[in-house]
Amino acid sequence: MEELTEGVYAFTETIETDEGERAFHPAAVETERGLLLVDAGLPGQADALGAEIEAAGFDWADVWAVLITHQDGDHAGALASVREKTDAVVFAHEACAPYVDGREEPIKGDGERYPPVPVDVELVDQEVFRTRAGPMRVVYTPGHAPGHVSLYLPDERLLLAADALTAADGQLQGPSEHFTLDMAEAGQSVARLASLAVDGVLCYHGGFAAAGDDRIAAIGEAIEA
């Protein structure tokens, strides 16, 4: 667990694969109503997420909402378990919601889908959450998946990019081409993120990178080239 700024926490969940250990980085943001989780992690990872919540000084009873950035199983797979523990309000973009709630099958992934969960609030773009770290704005960033969103905290110049960007060894990188459905659209989303005043980015894959909008702009230009 790492506190990125006051009231914003980056979590780390790890799993063992044939290729070695993989890490995932959901987040949590303090609000007046309690803790808002950003993504839930893989199926079976709710207890690991709970341990990170406790490391930040909270417990399941403090969680009032979960915002799913997009449909992929490593982000929404544990949502049903988290909902059972918290009865949290579930947010997702309107283009993502059908995959989360079971109206549509997730586009990516092999085998049995994760348990569907109703989405209580369908987002569009530019919605703002009041948080301890100031306003947090929803930014529509499709390309990696339909209805993908990122979150921007302007007062802290902090971006929670989910899978719109990745990081490696502390260096900000573009979205994974292998797992991105539409790289051209993803590039447009990166360009949209480059218009924001940013000093640091939390990526779901790769963790935190101290990087600014100039680096994001360069990534977007490279995708479009």
mmCIF file of N, CA and C in Angstrom, residues 120-180:
data_model
loop_
_atom_site.group_PDB
_atom_site.id
_atom_site.type_symbol
_atom_site.label_atom_id
_atom_site.label_comp_id
_atom_site.label_asym_id
_atom_site.label_seq_id
_atom_site.Cartn_x
_atom_site.Cartn_y
_atom_site.Cartn_z
ATOM 1 N N ASP A 120 -25.023 0.281 -10.384
ATOM 2 C CA ASP A 120 -26.016 1.199 -9.814
ATOM 3 C C ASP A 120 -26.040 2.545 -10.527
ATOM 4 N N VAL A 121 -24.869 3.028 -10.917
ATOM 5 C CA VAL A 121 -24.767 4.337 -11.562
ATOM 6 C C VAL A 121 -23.926 4.192 -12.821
ATOM 7 N N GLU A 122 -24.526 4.514 -13.976
ATOM 8 C CA GLU A 122 -23.800 4.461 -15.243
ATOM 9 C C GLU A 122 -23.237 5.849 -15.562
ATOM 10 N N LEU A 123 -21.941 5.912 -15.717
ATOM 11 C CA LEU A 123 -21.240 7.162 -15.972
ATOM 12 C C LEU A 123 -21.228 7.477 -17.473
ATOM 13 N N VAL A 124 -20.961 8.720 -17.804
ATOM 14 C CA VAL A 124 -20.837 9.146 -19.199
ATOM 15 C C VAL A 124 -19.439 9.728 -19.422
ATOM 16 N N ASP A 125 -19.140 10.839 -18.781
ATOM 17 C CA ASP A 125 -17.847 11.511 -18.904
ATOM 18 C C ASP A 125 -17.944 12.807 -18.110
ATOM 19 N N GLN A 126 -16.852 13.192 -17.487
ATOM 20 C CA GLN A 126 -16.733 14.474 -16.791
ATOM 21 C C GLN A 126 -17.491 14.544 -15.468
ATOM 22 N N GLU A 127 -18.078 13.427 -15.015
ATOM 23 C CA GLU A 127 -18.664 13.441 -13.675
ATOM 24 C C GLU A 127 -17.569 13.736 -12.645
ATOM 25 N N VAL A 128 -17.939 14.372 -11.558
ATOM 26 C CA VAL A 128 -16.957 14.761 -10.552
ATOM 27 C C VAL A 128 -17.362 14.193 -9.190
ATOM 28 N N PHE A 129 -16.395 13.538 -8.544
ATOM 29 C CA PHE A 129 -16.560 13.060 -7.177
ATOM 30 C C PHE A 129 -15.840 14.019 -6.232
ATOM 31 N N ARG A 130 -16.477 14.337 -5.120
ATOM 32 C CA ARG A 130 -15.812 15.139 -4.088
ATOM 33 C C ARG A 130 -14.981 14.200 -3.213
ATOM 34 N N THR A 131 -13.708 14.484 -3.081
ATOM 35 C CA THR A 131 -12.816 13.622 -2.316
ATOM 36 C C THR A 131 -11.978 14.455 -1.351
ATOM 37 N N ARG A 132 -11.306 13.755 -0.462
ATOM 38 C CA ARG A 132 -10.415 14.421 0.484
ATOM 39 C C ARG A 132 -9.276 15.136 -0.244
ATOM 40 N N ALA A 133 -8.917 14.649 -1.433
ATOM 41 C CA ALA A 133 -7.835 15.243 -2.224
ATOM 42 C C ALA A 133 -8.356 16.254 -3.235
ATOM 43 N N GLY A 134 -9.594 16.687 -3.067
ATOM 44 C CA GLY A 134 -10.182 17.638 -3.999
ATOM 45 C C GLY A 134 -11.053 16.936 -5.016
ATOM 46 N N PRO A 135 -11.558 17.652 -6.000
ATOM 47 C CA PRO A 135 -12.434 17.039 -6.991
ATOM 48 C C PRO A 135 -11.710 15.960 -7.780
ATOM 49 N N MET A 136 -12.428 14.895 -8.095
ATOM 50 C CA MET A 136 -11.887 13.814 -8.919
ATOM 51 C C MET A 136 -12.818 13.647 -10.116
ATOM 52 N N ARG A 137 -12.268 13.859 -11.301
ATOM 53 C CA ARG A 137 -13.076 13.905 -12.519
ATOM 54 C C ARG A 137 -12.939 12.619 -13.324
ATOM 55 N N VAL A 138 -14.055 12.138 -13.819
ATOM 56 C CA VAL A 138 -14.080 10.986 -14.714
ATOM 57 C C VAL A 138 -13.668 11.439 -16.110
ATOM 58 N N VAL A 139 -12.711 10.733 -16.718
ATOM 59 C CA VAL A 139 -12.258 11.040 -18.073
ATOM 60 C C VAL A 139 -12.485 9.803 -18.937
ATOM 61 N N TYR A 140 -13.272 9.952 -19.968
ATOM 62 C CA TYR A 140 -13.604 8.844 -20.870
ATOM 63 C C TYR A 140 -12.388 8.529 -21.741
ATOM 64 N N THR A 141 -11.866 7.313 -21.607
ATOM 65 C CA THR A 141 -10.629 6.933 -22.307
ATOM 66 C C THR A 141 -10.776 5.555 -22.959
ATOM 67 N N PRO A 142 -11.671 5.410 -23.934
ATOM 68 C CA PRO A 142 -11.861 4.105 -24.577
ATOM 69 C C PRO A 142 -10.687 3.754 -25.489
ATOM 70 N N GLY A 143 -10.704 2.530 -25.958
ATOM 71 C CA GLY A 143 -9.659 2.016 -26.837
ATOM 72 C C GLY A 143 -9.140 0.701 -26.310
ATOM 73 N N HIS A 144 -8.667 0.726 -25.066
ATOM 74 C CA HIS A 144 -8.269 -0.530 -24.426
ATOM 75 C C HIS A 144 -9.474 -1.456 -24.295
ATOM 76 N N ALA A 145 -10.613 -0.873 -23.964
ATOM 77 C CA ALA A 145 -11.871 -1.610 -23.843
ATOM 78 C C ALA A 145 -13.011 -0.613 -23.964
ATOM 79 N N PRO A 146 -14.205 -1.069 -24.378
ATOM 80 C CA PRO A 146 -15.357 -0.156 -24.450
ATOM 81 C C PRO A 146 -15.681 0.421 -23.074
ATOM 82 N N GLY A 147 -15.917 1.719 -23.039
ATOM 83 C CA GLY A 147 -16.321 2.341 -21.781
ATOM 84 C C GLY A 147 -15.214 2.493 -20.758
ATOM 85 N N HIS A 148 -13.967 2.353 -21.174
ATOM 86 C CA HIS A 148 -12.854 2.537 -20.245
ATOM 87 C C HIS A 148 -12.830 3.981 -19.751
ATOM 88 N N VAL A 149 -12.609 4.173 -18.456
ATOM 89 C CA VAL A 149 -12.463 5.520 -17.902
ATOM 90 C C VAL A 149 -11.199 5.601 -17.054
ATOM 91 N N SER A 150 -10.645 6.807 -16.995
ATOM 92 C CA SER A 150 -9.566 7.151 -16.081
ATOM 93 C C SER A 150 -10.105 8.203 -15.113
ATOM 94 N N LEU A 151 -9.333 8.527 -14.090
ATOM 95 C CA LEU A 151 -9.771 9.481 -13.071
ATOM 96 C C LEU A 151 -8.668 10.518 -12.847
ATOM 97 N N TYR A 152 -9.077 11.773 -12.767
ATOM 98 C CA TYR A 152 -8.103 12.873 -12.683
ATOM 99 C C TYR A 152 -8.404 13.744 -11.474
ATOM 100 N N LEU A 153 -7.364 13.983 -10.656
ATOM 101 C CA LEU A 153 -7.461 14.846 -9.484
ATOM 102 C C LEU A 153 -6.626 16.100 -9.748
ATOM 103 N N PRO A 154 -7.249 17.179 -10.253
ATOM 104 C CA PRO A 154 -6.482 18.353 -10.679
ATOM 105 C C PRO A 154 -5.728 19.046 -9.560
ATOM 106 N N ASP A 155 -6.294 19.085 -8.345
ATOM 107 C CA ASP A 155 -5.604 19.768 -7.249
ATOM 108 C C ASP A 155 -4.273 19.109 -6.929
ATOM 109 N N GLU A 156 -4.179 17.805 -7.150
ATOM 110 C CA GLU A 156 -2.962 17.058 -6.859
ATOM 111 C C GLU A 156 -2.170 16.738 -8.124
ATOM 112 N N ARG A 157 -2.682 17.157 -9.274
ATOM 113 C CA ARG A 157 -2.040 16.862 -10.570
ATOM 114 C C ARG A 157 -1.747 15.365 -10.701
ATOM 115 N N LEU A 158 -2.743 14.583 -10.298
ATOM 116 C CA LEU A 158 -2.599 13.127 -10.229
ATOM 117 C C LEU A 158 -3.615 12.456 -11.147
ATOM 118 N N LEU A 159 -3.146 11.489 -11.901
ATOM 119 C CA LEU A 159 -3.996 10.735 -12.826
ATOM 120 C C LEU A 159 -4.011 9.265 -12.429
ATOM 121 N N LEU A 160 -5.207 8.710 -12.287
ATOM 122 C CA LEU A 160 -5.389 7.271 -12.113
ATOM 123 C C LEU A 160 -5.795 6.741 -13.475
ATOM 124 N N ALA A 161 -4.831 6.167 -14.211
ATOM 125 C CA ALA A 161 -5.024 5.898 -15.642
ATOM 126 C C ALA A 161 -5.635 4.549 -15.932
ATOM 127 N N ALA A 162 -5.748 3.658 -14.929
ATOM 128 C CA ALA A 162 -6.190 2.284 -15.169
ATOM 129 C C ALA A 162 -5.324 1.668 -16.267
ATOM 130 N N ASP A 163 -5.914 1.215 -17.400
ATOM 131 C CA ASP A 163 -5.123 0.594 -18.468
ATOM 132 C C ASP A 163 -4.943 1.497 -19.678
ATOM 133 N N ALA A 164 -5.333 2.771 -19.558
ATOM 134 C CA ALA A 164 -5.106 3.703 -20.664
ATOM 135 C C ALA A 164 -3.618 3.963 -20.869
ATOM 136 N N LEU A 165 -2.834 3.778 -19.796
ATOM 137 C CA LEU A 165 -1.379 3.860 -19.836
ATOM 138 C C LEU A 165 -0.827 2.730 -18.978
ATOM 139 N N THR A 166 0.419 2.391 -19.173
ATOM 140 C CA THR A 166 1.098 1.398 -18.344
ATOM 141 C C THR A 166 2.413 2.007 -17.863
ATOM 142 N N ALA A 167 3.080 1.302 -16.944
ATOM 143 C CA ALA A 167 4.388 1.736 -16.457
ATOM 144 C C ALA A 167 5.304 0.530 -16.362
ATOM 145 N N ALA A 168 6.592 0.788 -16.468
ATOM 146 C CA ALA A 168 7.602 -0.262 -16.313
ATOM 147 C C ALA A 168 8.822 0.357 -15.654
ATOM 148 N N ASP A 169 9.184 -0.189 -14.487
ATOM 149 C CA ASP A 169 10.348 0.310 -13.740
ATOM 150 C C ASP A 169 10.262 1.813 -13.496
ATOM 151 N N GLY A 170 9.041 2.274 -13.185
ATOM 152 C CA GLY A 170 8.847 3.683 -12.867
ATOM 153 C C GLY A 170 8.747 4.600 -14.056
ATOM 154 N N GLN A 171 8.798 4.039 -15.273
ATOM 155 C CA GLN A 171 8.721 4.845 -16.483
ATOM 156 C C GLN A 171 7.358 4.675 -17.140
ATOM 157 N N LEU A 172 6.728 5.791 -17.475
ATOM 158 C CA LEU A 172 5.405 5.747 -18.068
ATOM 159 C C LEU A 172 5.476 5.256 -19.506
ATOM 160 N N GLN A 173 4.563 4.352 -19.867
ATOM 161 C CA GLN A 173 4.519 3.761 -21.193
ATOM 162 C C GLN A 173 3.091 3.858 -21.737
ATOM 163 N N GLY A 174 2.928 3.505 -23.003
ATOM 164 C CA GLY A 174 1.613 3.493 -23.610
ATOM 165 C C GLY A 174 0.811 2.273 -23.206
ATOM 166 N N PRO A 175 -0.429 2.185 -23.662
ATOM 167 C CA PRO A 175 -1.257 1.013 -23.352
ATOM 168 C C PRO A 175 -0.684 -0.232 -24.027
ATOM 169 N N SER A 176 -0.949 -1.377 -23.425
ATOM 170 C CA SER A 176 -0.478 -2.648 -23.979
ATOM 171 C C SER A 176 -1.170 -2.929 -25.303
ATOM 172 N N GLU A 177 -0.381 -3.050 -26.368
ATOM 173 C CA GLU A 177 -0.975 -3.323 -27.680
ATOM 174 C C GLU A 177 -1.649 -4.685 -27.704
ATOM 175 N N HIS A 178 -1.072 -5.657 -27.002
ATOM 176 C CA HIS A 178 -1.598 -7.029 -27.021
ATOM 177 C C HIS A 178 -3.011 -7.093 -26.432
ATOM 178 N N PHE A 179 -3.272 -6.272 -25.420
ATOM 179 C CA PHE A 179 -4.552 -6.352 -24.724
ATOM 180 C C PHE A 179 -5.501 -5.208 -25.081
ATOM 181 N N THR A 180 -5.102 -4.344 -26.004
ATOM 182 C CA THR A 180 -5.925 -3.199 -26.369
ATOM 183 C C THR A 180 -6.712 -3.497 -27.641
#
